PDB file of C-alpha atoms and ligand atoms in Angstrom:
ATOM      1  CA  MET C   1      12.845  30.024 -32.753  1.00 75.00           C
ATOM      2  CA  ARG C   2       9.276  30.761 -33.996  1.00 83.00           C
ATOM      3  CA  LYS C   3       7.496  34.127 -33.787  1.00 90.00           C
ATOM      4  CA  ASN C   4       4.413  34.210 -31.827  1.00 94.00           C
ATOM      5  CA  ILE C   5       2.760  37.611 -32.190  1.00 95.00           C
ATOM      6  CA  THR C   6      -0.745  36.468 -30.601  1.00 95.00           C
ATOM      7  CA  MET C   7       1.099  35.142 -27.553  1.00 95.00           C
ATOM      8  CA  CYS C   8       3.240  38.305 -27.225  1.00 96.00           C
ATOM      9  CA  LYS C   9       0.022  40.488 -27.231  1.00 97.00           C
ATOM     10  CA  TYR C  10      -1.661  37.974 -24.883  1.00 96.00           C
ATOM     11  CA  ILE C  11       1.160  38.386 -22.311  1.00 96.00           C
ATOM     12  CA  LYS C  12       1.279  42.184 -22.585  1.00 97.00           C
ATOM     13  CA  SER C  13      -2.222  42.384 -21.853  1.00 96.00           C
ATOM     14  CA  ASN C  14      -2.602  39.458 -19.231  1.00 95.00           C
ATOM     15  CA  TYR C  15       0.680  39.399 -17.363  1.00 96.00           C
ATOM     16  CA  LYS C  16      -1.031  40.419 -14.063  1.00 95.00           C
ATOM     17  CA  ASN C  17      -3.424  37.479 -14.371  1.00 94.00           C
ATOM     18  CA  ILE C  18      -0.621  35.040 -14.919  1.00 95.00           C
ATOM     19  CA  ASN C  19       1.549  36.380 -12.020  1.00 95.00           C
ATOM     20  CA  ILE C  20       4.386  37.757 -13.648  1.00 97.00           C
ATOM     21  CA  GLU C  21       6.319  41.098 -14.296  1.00 97.00           C
ATOM     22  CA  ILE C  22       7.559  41.571 -17.842  1.00 98.00           C
ATOM     23  CA  ILE C  23      11.216  42.551 -17.860  1.00 98.00           C
ATOM     24  CA  ASP C  24      11.807  42.290 -21.584  1.00 97.00           C
ATOM     25  CA  ILE C  25       9.507  40.794 -24.328  1.00 97.00           C
ATOM     26  CA  ASP C  26       9.561  40.477 -28.187  1.00 96.00           C
ATOM     27  CA  GLU C  27       7.696  38.373 -30.470  1.00 96.00           C
ATOM     28  CA  TYR C  28       9.923  35.321 -29.884  1.00 96.00           C
ATOM     29  CA  SER C  29      10.679  35.259 -26.177  1.00 96.00           C
ATOM     30  CA  CYS C  30      10.141  36.900 -22.713  1.00 97.00           C
ATOM     31  CA  THR C  31      12.286  37.496 -19.618  1.00 98.00           C
ATOM     32  CA  TYR C  32      10.044  38.047 -16.738  1.00 98.00           C
ATOM     33  CA  LYS C  33       9.951  37.647 -12.938  1.00 98.00           C
ATOM     34  CA  CYS C  34       7.656  35.009 -11.539  1.00 98.00           C
ATOM     35  CA  LEU C  35       5.528  36.916  -8.794  1.00 97.00           C
ATOM     36  CA  ILE C  36       4.934  33.864  -6.773  1.00 97.00           C
ATOM     37  CA  CYS C  37       8.584  33.260  -5.892  1.00 97.00           C
ATOM     38  CA  GLY C  38      10.628  35.907  -7.321  1.00 98.00           C
ATOM     39  CA  ALA C  39      12.614  33.917  -9.739  1.00 98.00           C
ATOM     40  CA  ILE C  40      13.698  35.573 -13.016  1.00 98.00           C
ATOM     41  CA  LYS C  41      13.488  33.400 -16.150  1.00 97.00           C
ATOM     42  CA  THR C  42      13.546  33.710 -20.051  1.00 97.00           C
ATOM     43  CA  ASN C  43      11.324  31.504 -21.980  1.00 96.00           C
ATOM     44  CA  THR C  44      10.135  31.263 -25.542  1.00 96.00           C
ATOM     45  CA  LEU C  45       6.639  32.408 -26.044  1.00 96.00           C
ATOM     46  CA  ASN C  46       5.739  29.025 -27.378  1.00 95.00           C
ATOM     47  CA  SER C  47       6.892  27.321 -24.252  1.00 95.00           C
ATOM     48  CA  MET C  48       5.028  29.863 -22.187  1.00 96.00           C
ATOM     49  CA  ARG C  49       1.797  29.028 -24.170  1.00 95.00           C
ATOM     50  CA  ARG C  50       2.354  25.501 -23.559  1.00 95.00           C
ATOM     51  CA  GLN C  51       2.947  25.943 -19.712  1.00 95.00           C
ATOM     52  CA  LEU C  52      -0.243  28.118 -19.469  1.00 95.00           C
ATOM     53  CA  LYS C  53      -2.266  25.273 -21.071  1.00 94.00           C
ATOM     54  CA  GLU C  54      -1.408  23.066 -18.211  1.00 93.00           C
ATOM     55  CA  THR C  55      -1.557  25.626 -15.260  1.00 91.00           C
ATOM     56  CA  SER C  56      -2.733  29.242 -14.714  1.00 89.00           C
ATOM     57  CA  ASN C  57       0.708  30.453 -13.975  1.00 92.00           C
ATOM     58  CA  LEU C  58       4.420  30.337 -14.933  1.00 96.00           C
ATOM     59  CA  HIS C  59       5.723  29.128 -11.500  1.00 96.00           C
ATOM     60  CA  THR C  60       7.473  25.956 -12.610  1.00 95.00           C
ATOM     61  CA  GLU C  61      10.481  23.646 -11.578  1.00 94.00           C
ATOM     62  CA  ALA C  62      12.571  26.149 -13.375  1.00 96.00           C
ATOM     63  CA  CYS C  63      11.951  28.626 -10.565  1.00 98.00           C
ATOM     64  CA  SER C  64      13.909  26.424  -8.270  1.00 98.00           C
ATOM     65  CA  LYS C  65      16.859  26.165 -10.820  1.00 97.00           C
ATOM     66  CA  TYR C  66      16.948  29.902 -10.859  1.00 98.00           C
ATOM     67  CA  PHE C  67      17.497  30.034  -7.034  1.00 98.00           C
ATOM     68  CA  ASN C  68      19.862  26.977  -7.127  1.00 98.00           C
ATOM     69  CA  ASP C  69      22.078  28.549  -9.603  1.00 98.00           C
ATOM     70  CA  ILE C  70      22.284  31.687  -7.337  1.00 97.00           C
ATOM     71  CA  ILE C  71      23.209  29.386  -4.257  1.00 97.00           C
ATOM     72  CA  LYS C  72      25.756  27.368  -6.045  1.00 96.00           C
ATOM     73  CA  CYS C  73      27.333  30.558  -7.282  1.00 96.00           C
ATOM     74  CA  GLU C  74      27.257  32.310  -3.987  1.00 96.00           C
ATOM     75  CA  LEU C  75      28.470  29.337  -1.857  1.00 94.00           C
ATOM     76  CA  ASN C  76      29.325  26.043  -3.789  1.00 93.00           C
ATOM     77  CA  GLU C  77      27.711  22.961  -4.935  1.00 94.00           C
ATOM     78  CA  LYS C  78      28.239  21.104  -1.660  1.00 92.00           C
ATOM     79  CA  GLN C  79      26.574  23.753   0.321  1.00 93.00           C
ATOM     80  CA  LEU C  80      23.617  23.784  -2.183  1.00 95.00           C
ATOM     81  CA  ASN C  81      23.304  20.105  -1.906  1.00 94.00           C
ATOM     82  CA  GLN C  82      23.115  20.326   2.013  1.00 93.00           C
ATOM     83  CA  PHE C  83      20.706  23.244   1.852  1.00 95.00           C
ATOM     84  CA  ARG C  84      18.500  21.224  -0.363  1.00 96.00           C
ATOM     85  CA  ALA C  85      19.045  18.086   1.623  1.00 93.00           C
ATOM     86  CA  PHE C  86      17.667  19.832   4.820  1.00 94.00           C
ATOM     87  CA  TYR C  87      14.432  20.623   2.883  1.00 96.00           C
ATOM     88  CA  ARG C  88      14.139  17.038   1.696  1.00 94.00           C
ATOM     89  CA  TYR C  89      14.667  15.586   5.176  1.00 91.00           C
ATOM     90  CA  ALA C  90      12.377  17.899   6.877  1.00 94.00           C
ATOM     91  CA  LYS C  91       9.606  17.121   4.342  1.00 95.00           C
ATOM     92  CA  GLU C  92      10.198  13.382   4.636  1.00 93.00           C
ATOM     93  CA  ARG C  93       9.903  13.404   8.370  1.00 91.00           C
ATOM     94  CA  CYS C  94       6.730  15.342   8.263  1.00 95.00           C
ATOM     95  CA  CYS C  95       4.830  14.146   5.162  1.00 95.00           C
ATOM     96  CA  ASN C  96       5.985  10.491   4.677  1.00 94.00           C
ATOM     97  CA  PRO C  97       4.109   8.030   6.848  1.00 93.00           C
ATOM     98  CA  ASN C  98       6.819   5.513   6.366  1.00 92.00           C
ATOM     99  CA  SER C  99       9.466   7.807   7.941  1.00 87.00           C
ATOM    100  CA  LYS C 100      10.427   6.648  11.523  1.00 82.00           C
ATOM    101  CA  ASP C 101       9.890  10.341  12.736  1.00 84.00           C
ATOM    102  CA  TYR C 102       6.578  10.657  11.200  1.00 91.00           C
ATOM    103  CA  ILE C 103       4.410  10.388  14.254  1.00 89.00           C
ATOM    104  CA  ARG C 104       6.290  13.137  16.058  1.00 88.00           C
ATOM    105  CA  TYR C 105       6.436  15.488  12.948  1.00 91.00           C
ATOM    106  CA  LYS C 106       3.231  14.862  11.049  1.00 91.00           C
ATOM    107  CA  ASP C 107       1.489  18.069  10.137  1.00 92.00           C
ATOM    108  CA  LYS C 108       4.665  20.121  10.980  1.00 95.00           C
ATOM    109  CA  PHE C 109       5.657  20.962   7.463  1.00 96.00           C
ATOM    110  CA  LYS C 110       4.307  24.385   6.449  1.00 96.00           C
ATOM    111  CA  PHE C 111       6.403  25.391   3.320  1.00 97.00           C
ATOM    112  CA  ASN C 112       4.249  25.376   0.138  1.00 96.00           C
ATOM    113  CA  ASP C 113       7.211  24.519  -1.948  1.00 96.00           C
ATOM    114  CA  TYR C 114      11.165  24.706  -2.188  1.00 98.00           C
ATOM    115  CA  THR C 115      11.045  28.151  -3.465  1.00 98.00           C
ATOM    116  CA  GLU C 116       9.114  29.345  -0.474  1.00 97.00           C
ATOM    117  CA  TYR C 117      11.792  27.650   1.817  1.00 98.00           C
ATOM    118  CA  VAL C 118      14.560  29.395  -0.194  1.00 98.00           C
ATOM    119  CA  ASN C 119      12.953  32.772   0.155  1.00 97.00           C
ATOM    120  CA  SER C 120      12.506  32.287   3.888  1.00 96.00           C
ATOM    121  CA  CYS C 121      15.622  30.305   4.898  1.00 97.00           C
ATOM    122  CA  TYR C 122      18.449  30.897   2.479  1.00 97.00           C
ATOM    123  CA  ASN C 123      19.854  33.999   3.975  1.00 96.00           C
ATOM    124  CA  LEU C 124      19.827  32.415   7.486  1.00 96.00           C
ATOM    125  CA  TYR C 125      21.602  29.496   5.916  1.00 96.00           C
ATOM    126  CA  LYS C 126      24.257  31.794   4.346  1.00 94.00           C
ATOM    127  CA  LYS C 127      24.800  33.546   7.854  1.00 92.00           C
ATOM    128  CA  ALA C 128      25.110  30.253   9.455  1.00 91.00           C
ATOM    129  CA  TYR C 129      27.691  29.209   6.942  1.00 91.00           C
ATOM    130  CA  ASP C 130      29.661  32.351   7.438  1.00 88.00           C
ATOM    131  CA  ILE C 131      29.900  31.815  11.096  1.00 85.00           C
ATOM    132  CA  TYR C 132      30.159  27.994  11.506  1.00 83.00           C
ATOM    133  CA  GLY C 133      31.693  27.024   8.030  1.00 80.00           C
ATOM    134  CA  GLU C 134      31.571  23.540   6.942  1.00 71.00           C
ATOM    135  CA  ASN C 135      31.059  22.593  10.526  1.00 64.00           C
ATOM    136  CA  ASN C 136      28.502  19.884  10.593  1.00 74.00           C
ATOM    137  CA  LEU C 137      25.326  22.172  10.194  1.00 85.00           C
ATOM    138  CA  SER C 138      21.838  20.922  10.840  1.00 88.00           C
ATOM    139  CA  VAL C 139      18.447  22.268  10.412  1.00 90.00           C
ATOM    140  CA  ASP C 140      16.671  23.156  13.573  1.00 89.00           C
ATOM    141  CA  ARG C 141      13.168  24.447  14.584  1.00 91.00           C
ATOM    142  CA  ILE C 142      13.662  27.442  16.904  1.00 89.00           C
ATOM    143  CA  ASP C 143      10.364  26.657  18.835  1.00 89.00           C
ATOM    144  CA  ASN C 144       9.969  22.808  18.926  1.00 85.00           C
ATOM    145  CA  SER C 145       6.253  23.171  19.275  1.00 87.00           C
ATOM    146  CA  LYS C 146       5.943  24.797  15.974  1.00 92.00           C
ATOM    147  CA  GLY C 147       6.595  23.259  12.573  1.00 94.00           C
ATOM    148  CA  TYR C 148       8.941  23.800   9.855  1.00 96.00           C
ATOM    149  CA  GLU C 149       7.904  27.174   8.728  1.00 96.00           C
ATOM    150  CA  LYS C 150       9.086  30.881   7.996  1.00 94.00           C
ATOM    151  CA  ASP C 151      10.702  32.632  11.166  1.00 94.00           C
ATOM    152  CA  ASN C 152      10.923  29.195  13.061  1.00 95.00           C
ATOM    153  CA  ILE C 153      14.054  27.754  11.128  1.00 95.00           C
ATOM    154  CA  ARG C 154      17.669  28.169  12.207  1.00 92.00           C
ATOM    155  CA  PHE C 155      20.799  26.412  10.919  1.00 91.00           C
ATOM    156  CA  VAL C 156      23.229  25.604  13.772  1.00 87.00           C
ATOM    157  CA  PRO C 157      25.926  22.913  14.440  1.00 84.00           C
ATOM    158  CA  MET C 158      24.528  19.586  15.719  1.00 78.00           C
ATOM    159  CA  SER C 159      25.887  20.244  19.274  1.00 71.00           C
ATOM    160  CA  ILE C 160      23.622  23.338  19.587  1.00 73.00           C
ATOM    161  CA  ASN C 161      20.638  21.640  17.875  1.00 70.00           C
ATOM    162  CA  ALA C 162      20.903  18.898  20.443  1.00 67.00           C
ATOM    163  CA  GLU C 163      20.951  21.403  23.426  1.00 67.00           C
ATOM    164  CA  ASN C 164      17.731  22.911  22.148  1.00 66.00           C
ATOM    165  CA  LYS C 165      16.096  19.540  21.981  1.00 64.00           C
ATOM    166  CA  GLU C 166      17.270  18.548  25.287  1.00 56.00           C
ATOM    167  CA  LYS C 167      15.463  21.214  27.096  1.00 60.00           C
ATOM    168  CA  ILE C 168      12.432  19.490  26.126  1.00 63.00           C
ATOM    169  CA  TYR C 169      13.142  15.726  26.065  1.00 79.00           C
ATOM    170  CA  PRO C 170      14.404  13.447  28.796  1.00 86.00           C
ATOM    171  CA  VAL C 171      16.355  10.472  27.324  1.00 90.00           C
ATOM    172  CA  MET C 172      16.806   6.790  27.784  1.00 94.00           C
ATOM    173  CA  ALA C 173      19.638   4.613  26.867  1.00 96.00           C
ATOM    174  CA  VAL C 174      19.236   0.848  26.500  1.00 96.00           C
ATOM    175  CA  ASN C 175      22.162  -1.492  26.412  1.00 96.00           C
ATOM    176  CA  ILE C 176      20.995  -4.112  23.689  1.00 95.00           C
ATOM    177  CA  ILE C 177      23.542  -6.822  24.923  1.00 95.00           C
ATOM    178  CA  THR C 178      23.272  -6.495  28.787  1.00 96.00           C
ATOM    179  CA  LYS C 179      19.723  -5.086  28.802  1.00 96.00           C
ATOM    180  CA  GLU C 180      20.837  -2.307  30.995  1.00 95.00           C
ATOM    181  CA  ILE C 181      18.638   0.740  31.111  1.00 96.00           C
ATOM    182  CA  ILE C 182      19.890   4.361  31.945  1.00 95.00           C
ATOM    183  CA  GLU C 183      17.454   7.245  32.219  1.00 92.00           C
ATOM    184  CA  SER C 184      18.344  10.909  32.389  1.00 89.00           C
ATOM    185  CA  LYS C 185      16.774  14.165  32.431  1.00 85.00           C
ATOM    186  CA  SER C 186      18.743  15.446  29.385  1.00 84.00           C
ATOM    187  CA  LEU C 187      21.074  14.200  26.712  1.00 86.00           C
ATOM    188  CA  THR C 188      24.081  16.307  27.999  1.00 82.00           C
ATOM    189  CA  ARG C 189      23.522  15.031  31.616  1.00 86.00           C
ATOM    190  CA  LEU C 190      23.380  11.553  30.213  1.00 90.00           C
ATOM    191  CA  ALA C 191      26.715  12.045  28.196  1.00 88.00           C
ATOM    192  CA  ASN C 192      28.471  13.591  31.091  1.00 86.00           C
ATOM    193  CA  GLU C 193      27.551  10.885  33.595  1.00 89.00           C
ATOM    194  CA  TYR C 194      27.829   7.848  31.429  1.00 93.00           C
ATOM    195  CA  PHE C 195      29.395   8.568  28.021  1.00 92.00           C
ATOM    196  CA  ASP C 196      32.465  10.865  28.522  1.00 89.00           C
ATOM    197  CA  GLY C 197      30.537  13.850  27.616  1.00 84.00           C
ATOM    198  CA  LYS C 198      30.066  12.698  23.992  1.00 85.00           C
ATOM    199  CA  HIS C 199      26.647  14.454  23.673  1.00 82.00           C
ATOM    200  CA  THR C 200      27.033  15.195  19.886  1.00 82.00           C
ATOM    201  CA  SER C 201      27.797  11.528  19.032  1.00 88.00           C
ATOM    202  CA  LEU C 202      24.861  10.462  21.168  1.00 90.00           C
ATOM    203  CA  TYR C 203      22.627  13.077  19.472  1.00 86.00           C
ATOM    204  CA  GLN C 204      23.731  11.810  16.017  1.00 85.00           C
ATOM    205  CA  SER C 205      22.958   8.280  16.871  1.00 90.00           C
ATOM    206  CA  ILE C 206      19.429   9.390  17.749  1.00 88.00           C
ATOM    207  CA  GLU C 207      18.981  11.424  14.658  1.00 81.00           C
ATOM    208  CA  GLN C 208      20.414   8.797  12.342  1.00 81.00           C
ATOM    209  CA  ASN C 209      18.439   6.014  14.121  1.00 84.00           C
ATOM    210  CA  ARG C 210      21.464   3.836  14.782  1.00 90.00           C
ATOM    211  CA  LEU C 211      23.058   2.347  17.652  1.00 95.00           C
ATOM    212  CA  TYR C 212      25.784   4.208  19.540  1.00 95.00           C
ATOM    213  CA  LEU C 213      28.920   2.178  19.858  1.00 94.00           C
ATOM    214  CA  ASN C 214      26.827  -0.786  18.428  1.00 94.00           C
ATOM    215  CA  THR C 215      25.574  -1.340  21.787  1.00 95.00           C
ATOM    216  CA  TRP C 216      23.446   1.580  23.080  1.00 96.00           C
ATOM    217  CA  LYS C 217      19.834   2.336  21.653  1.00 95.00           C
ATOM    218  CA  ILE C 218      19.320   5.990  22.784  1.00 94.00           C
ATOM    219  CA  PHE C 219      15.994   7.790  22.454  1.00 90.00           C
ATOM    220  CA  TYR C 220      14.028  10.681  23.753  1.00 86.00           C
ATOM    221  CA  THR C 221      11.260   9.846  26.171  1.00 83.00           C
ATOM    222  CA  ILE C 222       8.483  12.120  27.529  1.00 74.00           C
ATOM    223  CA  GLU C 223       8.503  13.864  30.964  1.00 66.00           C
ATOM    224  CA  THR C 224       6.281  11.849  33.525  1.00 60.00           C
TER     225      THR C 224
HETATM  226 ZN1  LIG Y   1       8.084  30.963  -9.459  1.00 61.10          ZN
END
């Protein structure tokens, strides 16, 4: 590792401008807290200098890694992957015009980046995991008129997620073989009256955009 006395002085006098709090520093490296997200990292002074040439702060991909390591340690790798996947799916739905759900979700993604999602949602996820275990969790917006944002996220089993949705959306089932059409005021009612009460399976077929029993196309409609 190479000494960098100039950089050491620079960081000591400019740490506020580059949004960090110094925990420990010598002429080789620095341990600091990123004040944008709260991650704690150790970098060589030379790598900090390189980063600061590109952007005005030290909030980088390594910040996400800091949080992911904690999550993996507190829960496990499978849960970490699920928690990250919820972020990716939500972002995909809201920000990718090619996503099948884009029209319904456009402009509903309000997190600046993954670390903001972690800071506002990880404790909720951990609690949900304590309560429901591996039980098929899903990410849900508490108020469906609002977006994926702080204080509007919860993690619940699919079945509860579906209940929340159905308060808002009536539903339609089309048999693609016989062309039979069933309309219903809610997913639960449709399930109870026509599909042996299997409302979680129906809900999953909607979420995953696939046919139910290879026959039924189920989708939410609009109150008329
Ligand atoms: Zn950061």
